[in-house]
Tab-separated table of C-alpha atoms in Angstrom:
chain	number	residue	atom	x	y	z
A	1	UNK	CA	43.022	-35.583	-21.506
A	2	UNK	CA	40.237	-36.956	-19.085
A	3	UNK	CA	36.575	-37.032	-18.823
A	4	UNK	CA	34.566	-34.886	-19.576
A	5	UNK	CA	31.140	-33.845	-17.649
A	6	UNK	CA	28.821	-31.376	-16.556
A	7	UNK	CA	27.888	-31.040	-13.039
A	8	UNK	CA	24.357	-28.514	-12.091
A	9	UNK	CA	25.416	-26.443	-9.481
A	10	UNK	CA	22.688	-23.860	-8.509
A	11	UNK	CA	19.608	-22.727	-8.379
A	12	UNK	CA	19.050	-24.189	-4.916
A	13	UNK	CA	22.751	-24.883	-3.547
A	14	UNK	CA	24.039	-24.131	0.894
A	15	UNK	CA	26.489	-21.351	0.483
A	16	UNK	CA	24.243	-19.160	-2.380
A	17	UNK	CA	22.260	-17.039	-0.876
A	18	UNK	CA	19.953	-16.652	-3.213
A	19	UNK	CA	19.542	-18.796	-7.109
A	20	UNK	CA	21.675	-18.736	-9.529
A	21	UNK	CA	22.153	-21.624	-11.942
A	22	UNK	CA	25.601	-22.744	-13.824
A	23	UNK	CA	26.335	-25.518	-15.460
A	24	UNK	CA	29.460	-26.742	-15.121
A	25	UNK	CA	32.096	-28.817	-18.111
A	26	UNK	CA	34.004	-30.332	-16.206
A	27	UNK	CA	37.742	-32.583	-17.195
A	28	UNK	CA	38.336	-34.729	-13.925
A	29	UNK	CA	37.934	-31.852	-10.639
A	30	UNK	CA	39.098	-29.267	-12.976
A	31	UNK	CA	36.354	-26.410	-14.863
A	32	UNK	CA	36.854	-26.530	-18.365
A	33	UNK	CA	32.871	-24.399	-19.212
A	34	UNK	CA	30.875	-22.380	-17.324
A	35	UNK	CA	27.262	-22.170	-19.004
A	36	UNK	CA	25.411	-19.359	-16.815
A	37	UNK	CA	21.930	-19.598	-16.827
A	38	UNK	CA	19.118	-16.746	-14.612
A	39	UNK	CA	16.032	-16.084	-14.507
A	40	UNK	CA	14.922	-17.622	-11.263
A	41	UNK	CA	14.347	-13.842	-9.376
A	42	UNK	CA	12.529	-12.415	-12.538
A	43	UNK	CA	9.856	-10.605	-11.641
A	44	UNK	CA	9.155	-7.974	-14.528
A	45	UNK	CA	9.887	-5.080	-11.773
A	46	UNK	CA	10.319	-2.280	-15.113
A	47	UNK	CA	6.466	-3.436	-16.575
A	48	UNK	CA	4.679	-1.521	-13.447
A	49	UNK	CA	5.878	1.523	-14.799
A	50	UNK	CA	2.408	1.583	-16.755
A	51	UNK	CA	0.716	0.887	-14.039
A	52	UNK	CA	1.892	3.070	-11.320
A	53	UNK	CA	2.551	6.568	-11.873
A	54	UNK	CA	6.059	8.752	-10.951
A	55	UNK	CA	5.787	9.754	-6.974
A	56	UNK	CA	4.838	5.844	-7.074
A	57	UNK	CA	7.405	4.195	-8.385
A	58	UNK	CA	10.369	5.139	-6.585
A	59	UNK	CA	9.236	1.853	-3.843
A	60	UNK	CA	8.787	0.103	-6.476
A	61	UNK	CA	12.488	0.410	-7.485
A	62	UNK	CA	13.363	0.416	-3.923
A	63	UNK	CA	13.123	-3.363	-3.741
A	64	UNK	CA	14.621	-4.191	-6.595
A	65	UNK	CA	17.532	-5.265	-4.295
A	66	UNK	CA	17.333	-5.335	-0.576
A	67	UNK	CA	21.029	-4.708	-0.155
A	68	UNK	CA	21.307	-1.276	-2.057
A	69	UNK	CA	17.315	-0.333	-1.620
A	70	UNK	CA	18.707	2.920	-0.968
A	71	UNK	CA	20.816	3.607	-3.569
A	72	UNK	CA	17.661	2.350	-5.834
A	73	UNK	CA	16.235	4.849	-5.192
A	74	UNK	CA	18.513	7.587	-5.159
A	75	UNK	CA	19.566	6.778	-8.691
A	76	UNK	CA	15.910	6.663	-9.947
A	77	UNK	CA	14.804	10.233	-7.904
A	78	UNK	CA	18.291	12.037	-9.726
A	79	UNK	CA	17.655	11.414	-12.203
A	80	UNK	CA	13.480	12.016	-12.239
A	81	UNK	CA	15.018	15.066	-10.404
A	82	UNK	CA	17.368	15.807	-13.605
A	83	UNK	CA	14.673	15.634	-16.311
A	84	UNK	CA	12.285	17.788	-14.580
A	85	UNK	CA	14.965	20.199	-13.571
A	86	UNK	CA	14.787	20.507	-9.290
A	87	UNK	CA	17.503	21.539	-7.288
A	88	UNK	CA	17.329	19.764	-3.996
A	89	UNK	CA	18.482	21.138	-0.813
A	90	UNK	CA	21.666	21.386	0.316
A	91	UNK	CA	20.500	18.890	3.280
A	92	UNK	CA	19.216	16.551	1.461
A	93	UNK	CA	22.311	16.246	-0.829
A	94	UNK	CA	24.709	15.275	1.977
A	95	UNK	CA	21.451	13.466	3.681
A	96	UNK	CA	21.451	10.829	0.650
A	97	UNK	CA	25.463	11.459	1.123
A	98	UNK	CA	24.975	9.220	4.450
A	99	UNK	CA	22.876	6.883	4.045
A	100	UNK	CA	24.545	6.081	0.013
A	101	UNK	CA	27.815	5.140	2.136
A	102	UNK	CA	25.994	3.209	5.417
A	103	UNK	CA	24.843	1.315	3.232
A	104	UNK	CA	28.017	0.225	0.779
A	105	UNK	CA	29.089	-0.725	4.393
A	106	UNK	CA	26.485	-2.777	5.496
A	107	UNK	CA	26.111	-4.513	2.031
A	108	UNK	CA	30.321	-4.105	2.202
A	109	UNK	CA	30.674	-6.129	5.805
A	110	UNK	CA	28.171	-8.618	4.655
A	111	UNK	CA	29.225	-9.669	1.933
A	112	UNK	CA	32.955	-10.211	3.940
A	113	UNK	CA	30.548	-12.794	6.482
A	114	UNK	CA	29.329	-15.133	3.053
A	115	UNK	CA	32.786	-14.604	1.869
A	116	UNK	CA	34.134	-16.371	4.835
A	117	UNK	CA	31.144	-18.496	5.786
A	118	UNK	CA	32.190	-20.041	1.720
A	119	UNK	CA	35.856	-20.947	1.984
A	120	UNK	CA	34.866	-22.718	6.010
A	121	UNK	CA	35.677	-19.865	7.951
A	122	UNK	CA	32.357	-19.973	10.357
A	123	UNK	CA	33.680	-17.920	13.036
A	124	UNK	CA	34.273	-14.412	10.685
A	125	UNK	CA	31.303	-14.935	9.495
A	126	UNK	CA	29.308	-13.997	12.475
A	127	UNK	CA	31.773	-11.740	13.525
A	128	UNK	CA	31.242	-9.593	10.937
A	129	UNK	CA	27.745	-10.151	11.023
A	130	UNK	CA	27.535	-9.075	14.115
A	131	UNK	CA	29.425	-5.787	13.470
A	132	UNK	CA	26.484	-5.433	10.523
A	133	UNK	CA	23.815	-5.305	13.101
A	134	UNK	CA	25.721	-2.410	14.522
A	135	UNK	CA	25.123	-0.463	11.357
A	136	UNK	CA	21.516	-1.587	10.975
A	137	UNK	CA	21.036	-0.372	14.134
A	138	UNK	CA	21.721	2.676	13.563
A	139	UNK	CA	19.471	2.518	10.244
A	140	UNK	CA	15.975	1.435	12.067
A	141	UNK	CA	17.057	4.785	14.129
A	142	UNK	CA	17.221	7.209	11.486
A	143	UNK	CA	15.422	5.937	9.027
A	144	UNK	CA	12.840	2.790	10.834
A	145	UNK	CA	13.551	0.446	8.549
A	146	UNK	CA	16.467	-1.849	8.211
A	147	UNK	CA	16.771	-3.278	4.585
A	148	UNK	CA	14.231	-0.703	2.605
A	149	UNK	CA	13.705	2.034	3.984
A	150	UNK	CA	11.730	4.731	1.747
A	151	UNK	CA	12.775	7.445	2.695
A	152	UNK	CA	13.564	9.158	-0.697
A	153	UNK	CA	11.246	10.857	-2.510
A	154	UNK	CA	11.323	12.701	-5.868
A	155	UNK	CA	12.957	16.564	-4.629
A	156	UNK	CA	14.328	15.789	-1.441
A	157	UNK	CA	13.615	12.834	1.459
A	158	UNK	CA	10.532	12.020	4.110
A	159	UNK	CA	12.794	12.396	6.402
A	160	UNK	CA	14.798	14.314	8.703
A	161	UNK	CA	17.557	13.090	10.391
A	162	UNK	CA	18.827	15.340	13.800
A	163	UNK	CA	21.662	16.548	14.582
A	164	UNK	CA	22.553	15.100	17.538
A	165	UNK	CA	21.537	11.839	16.233
A	166	UNK	CA	24.080	12.562	13.492
A	167	UNK	CA	26.595	13.683	16.163
A	168	UNK	CA	26.355	9.609	17.923
A	169	UNK	CA	26.302	8.438	14.758
A	170	UNK	CA	30.146	9.867	14.313
A	171	UNK	CA	30.723	8.473	17.820
A	172	UNK	CA	29.199	5.081	16.559
A	173	UNK	CA	30.933	4.973	13.916
A	174	UNK	CA	33.998	5.973	14.781
A	175	UNK	CA	34.083	3.082	17.598
A	176	UNK	CA	32.647	0.705	14.795
A	177	UNK	CA	35.760	1.438	12.924
A	178	UNK	CA	37.816	-0.339	15.660
A	179	UNK	CA	36.445	-2.795	15.880
A	180	UNK	CA	36.481	-3.622	12.016
A	181	UNK	CA	39.847	-3.438	11.776
A	182	UNK	CA	40.189	-6.487	14.380
A	183	UNK	CA	38.448	-7.879	12.387
A	184	UNK	CA	40.197	-7.237	8.357
A	185	UNK	CA	43.338	-8.140	10.464
A	186	UNK	CA	41.890	-12.002	10.211
A	187	UNK	CA	40.757	-11.638	6.567
A	188	UNK	CA	44.693	-10.133	5.365
A	189	UNK	CA	46.865	-11.123	8.027
A	190	UNK	CA	45.553	-15.023	8.648
A	191	UNK	CA	47.740	-17.676	7.168
A	192	UNK	CA	44.487	-19.808	6.077
A	193	UNK	CA	42.499	-17.175	4.695
A	194	UNK	CA	45.387	-15.811	2.163
A	195	UNK	CA	45.627	-19.847	1.548
A	196	UNK	CA	42.401	-19.830	0.766
A	197	UNK	CA	42.485	-15.895	-1.391
A	198	UNK	CA	45.454	-15.461	-2.762
A	199	UNK	CA	46.670	-16.425	-6.539
A	200	UNK	CA	42.981	-17.582	-6.895
A	201	UNK	CA	40.884	-16.456	-9.579
A	202	UNK	CA	43.178	-14.477	-11.565
A	203	UNK	CA	40.498	-11.549	-13.804
A	204	UNK	CA	43.852	-9.381	-15.464
A	205	UNK	CA	43.463	-5.387	-16.566
A	206	UNK	CA	43.111	-6.681	-19.362
A	207	UNK	CA	39.932	-9.113	-19.310
A	208	UNK	CA	38.991	-6.320	-16.933
A	209	UNK	CA	37.827	-3.967	-19.638
A	210	UNK	CA	37.799	-6.148	-22.506
A	211	UNK	CA	34.785	-7.853	-20.473
A	212	UNK	CA	33.051	-4.891	-18.777
A	213	UNK	CA	33.253	-5.899	-15.223
A	214	UNK	CA	32.734	-2.793	-12.624
A	215	UNK	CA	33.301	-1.399	-9.158
A	216	UNK	CA	35.603	-3.013	-6.632
A	217	UNK	CA	35.427	-6.756	-8.965
A	218	UNK	CA	37.375	-4.140	-11.691
A	219	UNK	CA	39.081	-1.949	-8.844
A	220	UNK	CA	41.123	-5.324	-7.816
A	221	UNK	CA	42.515	-6.119	-11.139
A	222	UNK	CA	43.941	-2.241	-10.941
A	223	UNK	CA	41.194	-0.213	-13.538
A	224	UNK	CA	40.901	3.381	-11.994
A	225	UNK	CA	36.464	3.193	-12.428
A	226	UNK	CA	34.289	5.221	-9.147
A	227	UNK	CA	30.986	7.094	-10.194
A	228	UNK	CA	31.772	9.093	-7.492
A	229	UNK	CA	35.053	11.207	-8.897
A	230	UNK	CA	32.090	12.385	-10.780
A	231	UNK	CA	30.360	14.409	-8.302
A	232	UNK	CA	26.970	13.912	-7.765
A	233	UNK	CA	25.051	13.570	-4.470
A	234	UNK	CA	27.778	15.680	-1.587
A	235	UNK	CA	31.033	14.164	-3.779
A	236	UNK	CA	32.507	16.915	-4.770
A	237	UNK	CA	32.575	19.037	-1.311
A	238	UNK	CA	34.154	15.071	0.474
A	239	UNK	CA	37.875	14.268	0.422
A	240	UNK	CA	37.495	10.621	-1.389
A	241	UNK	CA	40.580	8.496	-3.145
A	242	UNK	CA	39.629	5.810	-4.557
A	243	UNK	CA	40.945	2.031	-3.533
A	244	UNK	CA	42.894	0.048	-6.175
A	245	UNK	CA	44.750	-3.182	-6.507
A	246	UNK	CA	46.474	-4.346	-9.306
A	247	UNK	CA	47.300	-8.388	-8.565
A	248	UNK	CA	43.635	-9.409	-10.074
A	249	UNK	CA	42.893	-12.153	-7.376
A	250	UNK	CA	40.475	-12.705	-4.515
A	251	UNK	CA	42.366	-11.466	-1.958
A	252	UNK	CA	42.640	-8.116	-3.950
A	253	UNK	CA	39.048	-7.550	-4.309
A	254	UNK	CA	38.721	-8.732	-0.226
A	255	UNK	CA	41.563	-5.947	0.536
A	256	UNK	CA	39.258	-2.714	-1.751
A	257	UNK	CA	36.619	-4.230	-0.060
A	258	UNK	CA	37.934	-3.394	3.207
A	259	UNK	CA	39.599	-0.015	2.554
A	260	UNK	CA	36.403	1.235	0.547
A	261	UNK	CA	34.991	0.364	4.255
A	262	UNK	CA	36.819	2.692	5.672
A	263	UNK	CA	36.685	5.156	2.817
A	264	UNK	CA	32.895	5.054	3.262
A	265	UNK	CA	33.440	5.593	7.061
A	266	UNK	CA	35.102	8.267	6.210
A	267	UNK	CA	33.362	10.170	4.105
A	268	UNK	CA	29.937	9.346	6.703
A	269	UNK	CA	31.759	11.220	8.961
A	270	UNK	CA	32.938	14.057	6.829
A	271	UNK	CA	29.457	14.938	5.641
A	272	UNK	CA	27.920	14.333	8.841
A	273	UNK	CA	30.815	17.441	10.026
A	274	UNK	CA	29.896	19.646	6.701
A	275	UNK	CA	26.353	18.992	6.772
A	276	UNK	CA	23.803	21.890	6.256
A	277	UNK	CA	20.749	23.278	7.742
A	278	UNK	CA	17.933	24.382	6.218
A	279	UNK	CA	14.787	22.687	4.728
A	280	UNK	CA	14.953	18.560	3.186
A	281	UNK	CA	12.888	18.981	0.796
A	282	UNK	CA	10.726	21.320	-2.690
A	283	UNK	CA	8.018	20.813	-3.418
A	284	UNK	CA	7.711	19.623	-8.115
A	285	UNK	CA	5.552	20.144	-9.942
A	286	UNK	CA	3.881	18.832	-12.617
A	287	UNK	CA	4.747	15.821	-15.089
A	288	UNK	CA	9.085	14.428	-16.100
A	289	UNK	CA	9.062	15.167	-20.009
A	290	UNK	CA	12.531	13.571	-21.955
A	291	UNK	CA	14.415	11.530	-20.458
A	292	UNK	CA	18.483	10.798	-18.003
A	293	UNK	CA	20.629	8.332	-17.993
A	294	UNK	CA	21.866	8.786	-14.207
A	295	UNK	CA	25.081	6.868	-13.372
A	296	UNK	CA	26.710	6.020	-9.620
A	297	UNK	CA	28.683	4.276	-7.579
A	298	UNK	CA	26.930	1.231	-5.522
A	299	UNK	CA	28.278	-1.126	-3.620
A	300	UNK	CA	29.230	-3.463	-6.452
A	301	UNK	CA	29.240	-0.805	-8.984
A	302	UNK	CA	27.705	0.555	-11.286
A	303	UNK	CA	23.719	1.596	-12.160
A	304	UNK	CA	22.948	3.211	-14.409
A	305	UNK	CA	18.897	4.262	-14.895
A	306	UNK	CA	17.211	5.537	-17.667
A	307	UNK	CA	14.233	7.348	-17.261
A	308	UNK	CA	12.022	8.404	-20.341
A	309	UNK	CA	8.959	10.724	-19.779
A	310	UNK	CA	5.678	12.146	-21.597
A	311	UNK	CA	4.983	14.996	-20.331
A	312	UNK	CA	1.598	12.391	-18.339
A	313	UNK	CA	2.173	11.744	-14.098
A	314	UNK	CA	2.774	7.777	-16.072
A	315	UNK	CA	7.174	7.408	-17.363
A	316	UNK	CA	7.479	5.599	-20.933
A	317	UNK	CA	10.393	3.586	-19.846
A	318	UNK	CA	12.012	3.135	-16.577
A	319	UNK	CA	14.906	0.824	-17.231
A	320	UNK	CA	17.840	-0.461	-14.713
A	321	UNK	CA	21.273	-1.859	-15.615
A	322	UNK	CA	23.167	-3.346	-12.791
A	323	UNK	CA	26.431	-3.931	-11.967
A	324	UNK	CA	26.473	-7.578	-11.142
A	325	UNK	CA	25.237	-8.013	-14.367
A	326	UNK	CA	27.492	-7.299	-16.545
A	327	UNK	CA	30.299	-8.821	-13.724
A	328	UNK	CA	28.290	-12.332	-14.258
A	329	UNK	CA	30.311	-11.848	-17.750
A	330	UNK	CA	33.459	-12.019	-16.100
A	331	UNK	CA	33.498	-13.870	-13.212
A	332	UNK	CA	32.524	-16.799	-16.220
A	333	UNK	CA	35.776	-16.503	-17.402
A	334	UNK	CA	37.728	-16.174	-14.155
A	335	UNK	CA	35.374	-19.786	-13.547
A	336	UNK	CA	37.541	-21.860	-16.689
A	337	UNK	CA	40.203	-23.850	-14.779
A	338	UNK	CA	39.988	-24.184	-11.460
A	339	UNK	CA	38.678	-26.845	-9.186
A	340	UNK	CA	35.712	-27.481	-8.449
A	341	UNK	CA	35.329	-27.503	-4.845
A	342	UNK	CA	36.521	-23.289	-5.462
A	343	UNK	CA	33.361	-22.485	-7.409
A	344	UNK	CA	31.432	-20.857	-4.979
A	345	UNK	CA	35.001	-18.588	-3.156
A	346	UNK	CA	34.852	-17.532	-7.145
A	347	UNK	CA	31.109	-16.774	-7.929
A	348	UNK	CA	31.127	-14.979	-4.276
A	349	UNK	CA	34.496	-13.169	-5.411
A	350	UNK	CA	32.231	-10.705	-7.295
A	351	UNK	CA	29.785	-10.265	-4.756
A	352	UNK	CA	26.266	-11.021	-6.678
A	353	UNK	CA	23.473	-9.519	-5.777
A	354	UNK	CA	20.808	-12.193	-8.399
A	355	UNK	CA	17.544	-9.692	-7.425
A	356	UNK	CA	19.362	-7.134	-7.986
A	357	UNK	CA	20.673	-8.815	-11.983
A	358	UNK	CA	16.859	-10.045	-12.954
A	359	UNK	CA	14.457	-7.575	-11.323
B	1	UNK	CA	8.684	-42.220	15.394
B	2	UNK	CA	9.808	-39.410	17.053
B	3	UNK	CA	9.584	-36.506	18.517
B	4	UNK	CA	10.794	-34.538	15.855
B	5	UNK	CA	9.423	-30.866	16.550
B	6	UNK	CA	11.852	-30.552	19.390
B	7	UNK	CA	15.446	-29.846	17.059
B	8	UNK	CA	14.423	-29.104	13.564
B	9	UNK	CA	16.630	-28.398	10.754
B	10	UNK	CA	15.052	-25.699	8.362
B	11	UNK	CA	15.932	-24.787	5.284
B	12	UNK	CA	15.954	-22.159	3.187
B	13	UNK	CA	15.319	-20.964	-0.218
B	14	UNK	CA	14.380	-17.065	-2.113
B	15	UNK	CA	11.743	-17.867	-4.875
B	16	UNK	CA	11.744	-14.161	-6.184
B	17	UNK	CA	12.668	-12.030	-3.764
B	18	UNK	CA	14.199	-8.326	-3.397
B	19	UNK	CA	16.810	-9.732	-1.428
B	20	UNK	CA	15.372	-8.138	2.330
B	21	UNK	CA	13.202	-11.240	4.282
B	22	UNK	CA	15.798	-13.358	3.185
B	23	UNK	CA	18.922	-11.715	5.112
B	24	UNK	CA	16.596	-11.131	7.281
B	25	UNK	CA	16.794	-14.891	7.221
B	26	UNK	CA	19.865	-15.310	7.617
B	27	UNK	CA	20.583	-12.600	9.849
B	28	UNK	CA	17.964	-14.205	12.717
B	29	UNK	CA	21.021	-16.979	12.413
B	30	UNK	CA	23.731	-15.066	13.777
B	31	UNK	CA	24.518	-14.482	17.149
B	32	UNK	CA	21.858	-11.468	17.599
B	33	UNK	CA	18.881	-13.100	17.289
B	34	UNK	CA	20.768	-16.344	16.815
B	35	UNK	CA	17.753	-18.622	15.933
B	36	UNK	CA	19.973	-21.954	16.700
B	37	UNK	CA	18.516	-21.032	21.209
B	38	UNK	CA	14.921	-22.570	19.762
B	39	UNK	CA	17.227	-26.006	18.988
B	40	UNK	CA	16.375	-25.239	14.792
B	41	UNK	CA	19.690	-25.795	12.113
B	42	UNK	CA	20.229	-24.399	8.896
B	43	UNK	CA	21.344	-26.890	6.220
B	44	UNK	CA	21.480	-27.251	2.398
B	45	UNK	CA	19.728	-30.423	1.747
B	46	UNK	CA	16.263	-30.985	1.414
B	47	UNK	CA	16.470	-34.147	2.580
B	48	UNK	CA	17.485	-33.656	6.180
B	49	UNK	CA	15.134	-30.754	6.634
B	50	UNK	CA	11.805	-30.689	8.157
B	51	UNK	CA	10.702	-26.658	7.870
B	52	UNK	CA	11.043	-24.994	4.377
B	53	UNK	CA	11.676	-21.048	4.594
B	54	UNK	CA	9.970	-20.045	1.245
B	55	UNK	CA	11.161	-15.887	0.489
B	56	UNK	CA	9.159	-13.443	-2.237
B	57	UNK	CA	6.949	-14.673	-5.097
B	58	UNK	CA	6.372	-17.467	-6.508
B	59	UNK	CA	7.635	-17.401	-10.826
B	60	UNK	CA	7.429	-18.902	-14.149
B	61	UNK	CA	10.230	-20.719	-13.357
B	62	UNK	CA	11.226	-20.549	-9.265
B	63	UNK	CA	7.871	-22.847	-9.325
B	64	UNK	CA	9.520	-26.343	-10.054
B	65	UNK	CA	12.209	-25.067	-8.605
B	66	UNK	CA	10.157	-24.478	-5.842
B	67	UNK	CA	7.803	-28.155	-5.662
B	68	UNK	CA	11.239	-29.879	-5.971
B	69	UNK	CA	12.637	-28.967	-3.243
B	70	UNK	CA	8.961	-29.252	-1.289
B	71	UNK	CA	8.203	-32.944	-2.791
B	72	UNK	CA	12.329	-33.984	-1.897
B	73	UNK	CA	11.422	-33.403	2.197
B	74	UNK	CA	10.248	-35.699	4.764
B	75	UNK	CA	7.390	-36.127	5.954
B	76	UNK	CA	5.786	-34.277	8.117
B	77	UNK	CA	7.117	-30.984	6.815
B	78	UNK	CA	6.499	-27.275	7.945
B	79	UNK	CA	5.847	-24.452	5.405
B	80	UNK	CA	6.651	-20.894	6.090
B	81	UNK	CA	5.908	-18.223	3.766
B	82	UNK	CA	8.643	-15.118	4.997
B	83	UNK	CA	7.446	-11.384	3.629
B	84	UNK	CA	4.383	-10.337	2.349
B	85	UNK	CA	5.565	-11.501	-1.586
B	86	UNK	CA	6.055	-15.040	-0.442
B	87	UNK	CA	2.691	-14.769	1.940
B	88	UNK	CA	0.514	-12.882	-1.517
B	89	UNK	CA	2.495	-11.743	-4.083
B	90	UNK	CA	3.132	-8.351	-2.886
B	91	UNK	CA	3.644	-5.046	-4.841
B	92	UNK	CA	5.002	-8.048	-7.121
B	93	UNK	CA	1.863	-9.117	-7.918
B	94	UNK	CA	1.238	-7.241	-10.944
B	95	UNK	CA	4.408	-8.039	-12.776
B	96	UNK	CA	3.692	-10.337	-15.653
B	97	UNK	CA	6.206	-12.694	-14.689
B	98	UNK	CA	4.600	-12.718	-10.831
B	99	UNK	CA	2.414	-16.375	-10.349
B	100	UNK	CA	1.183	-14.477	-6.814
B	101	UNK	CA	2.544	-16.729	-3.377
B	102	UNK	CA	3.958	-19.866	-2.204
B	103	UNK	CA	0.136	-20.822	-1.515
B	104	UNK	CA	0.059	-20.954	-5.677
B	105	UNK	CA	1.832	-24.011	-5.414
B	106	UNK	CA	2.617	-25.885	-1.734
B	107	UNK	CA	0.568	-25.776	1.258
B	108	UNK	CA	1.615	-23.177	3.741
B	109	UNK	CA	1.407	-23.160	7.641
B	110	UNK	CA	2.566	-20.141	8.953
B	111	UNK	CA	2.798	-16.887	7.314
B	112	UNK	CA	5.019	-14.752	8.124
B	113	UNK	CA	3.762	-10.504	6.347
B	114	UNK	CA	6.262	-7.441	6.749
B	115	UNK	CA	9.114	-6.053	4.024
B	116	UNK	CA	10.841	-6.431	4.906
B	117	UNK	CA	9.877	-9.581	7.668
B	118	UNK	CA	11.742	-8.774	10.363
B	119	UNK	CA	14.331	-11.193	12.231
B	120	UNK	CA	11.341	-11.232	15.539
B	121	UNK	CA	9.069	-11.515	13.516
B	122	UNK	CA	10.581	-14.953	11.799
B	123	UNK	CA	11.795	-16.197	14.932
B	124	UNK	CA	8.422	-15.629	15.654
B	125	UNK	CA	7.116	-17.768	12.655
B	126	UNK	CA	9.602	-20.194	12.971
B	127	UNK	CA	8.057	-20.521	16.563
B	128	UNK	CA	5.334	-21.613	16.367
B	129	UNK	CA	6.426	-23.977	12.763
B	130	UNK	CA	7.533	-26.326	15.819
B	131	UNK	CA	4.118	-26.421	17.185
B	132	UNK	CA	2.857	-26.885	13.936
B	133	UNK	CA	5.122	-29.937	13.060
B	134	UNK	CA	4.566	-31.249	16.843
B	135	UNK	CA	0.771	-31.048	15.897
B	136	UNK	CA	1.561	-33.039	12.583
B	137	UNK	CA	3.876	-35.568	13.891
B	138	UNK	CA	1.139	-36.754	16.722
B	139	UNK	CA	-1.510	-37.433	13.655
B	140	UNK	CA	0.766	-39.423	11.906
B	141	UNK	CA	1.542	-41.277	15.205
B	142	UNK	CA	-2.003	-41.642	15.750
B	143	UNK	CA	-2.917	-42.831	11.567
B	144	UNK	CA	-0.119	-44.883	12.145
B	145	UNK	CA	-1.682	-46.721	14.588
B	146	UNK	CA	-5.147	-46.203	13.365
B	147	UNK	CA	-3.789	-48.103	9.964
B	148	UNK	CA	-2.538	-51.477	11.903
């Protein structure tokens, strides 16, 4: 047995865009144990429930995370709408689906870039972020924002998107898809990239189920679990196929996410084709009374939005459970036995979003 | 002492931001905005950095980290607060865990407002930080001469 020592990893680390701290117990070069500690980004966002009313809270919940901000706002709005028994117009349902899937495309492209950066392939990092900018341009055209959109409200949308703009998006996504396919080839077939990704960071199906892994992390290990199948928003009316891989290594997770980009682009095109006309919002009267837990599939996995209303305009409780929080325990499991130089790669392969986790 | 303001190195730390400004800082390093054309380069080592970019507000836990990074940077140094949260605490000001903006912990030279701050304004902030760094260099050189 070699000599054991403890190495602190983070919170400020060149490869991490966000702060997370890990104490790595290492034996020679091998990690024996990893102890995570979080709280560097904790703001106490849920405590604003008693200072802001339930309409203003949409904009607070959106700022849980700047990457999947649209989905956070959407999850909260859907939860409140279900408590208040509001039926939103069809056009609003479809617009929500389009924007949610656009968020998924840009989030996965962002992650692919960060992964490439973690294994030291700088050119690939720049490529995927260049393609991501095209999605952000479309967001800016339709909502006015690049990170935080604030287009959701209780009862529908604040902004409508003209039909000709949507048609143009459909064409742009077809072009984008071609370019992503060229880039994806490097991730999936390149010799050096495969050397870094194949057979490392293995999480078996049993471990994934036991530790409650979610999203592409679990689907890479062969767990068939995607909340889009439960049919919120406009998903029941669109063709959708779950992307699952069996191997459970970093390569399988990368493959799942790349497939999901194409799946999301297909969903966007379908939703634009079937986009109904009409109103984008319904007036909402009264205050929420009762409780509901809304679940939806974020780019990183299952997000839970629990709300409890008491009949006044201030909610009793808002609770968010975000996917990265559930994914930290299985990630620590995969870290055991890996080489110290591979740690950034393993951490990034779960697509951590620390500001979601700590709220 | 040489003039470092022509090619300063930047370091980025995410305080308690929502990731929005954080990703915009990274986006301004990538080809579309390409901040490196102004001579700056991103580094992960505080001891080699001249410009410190902070995003997000300060909370009780990361206050110590921000202060530590600032102390490790060699003088002269410039701090840029990016985003409304880093400037004042922003939308999270009333949260129990937020102390306030970056200036509650370390002196801030340039404020870049916006939620999230756009890459164009981040680039503007960094170009202004270069000018600020130049002034600080001149002031330090002058002080060193007078000291002799």
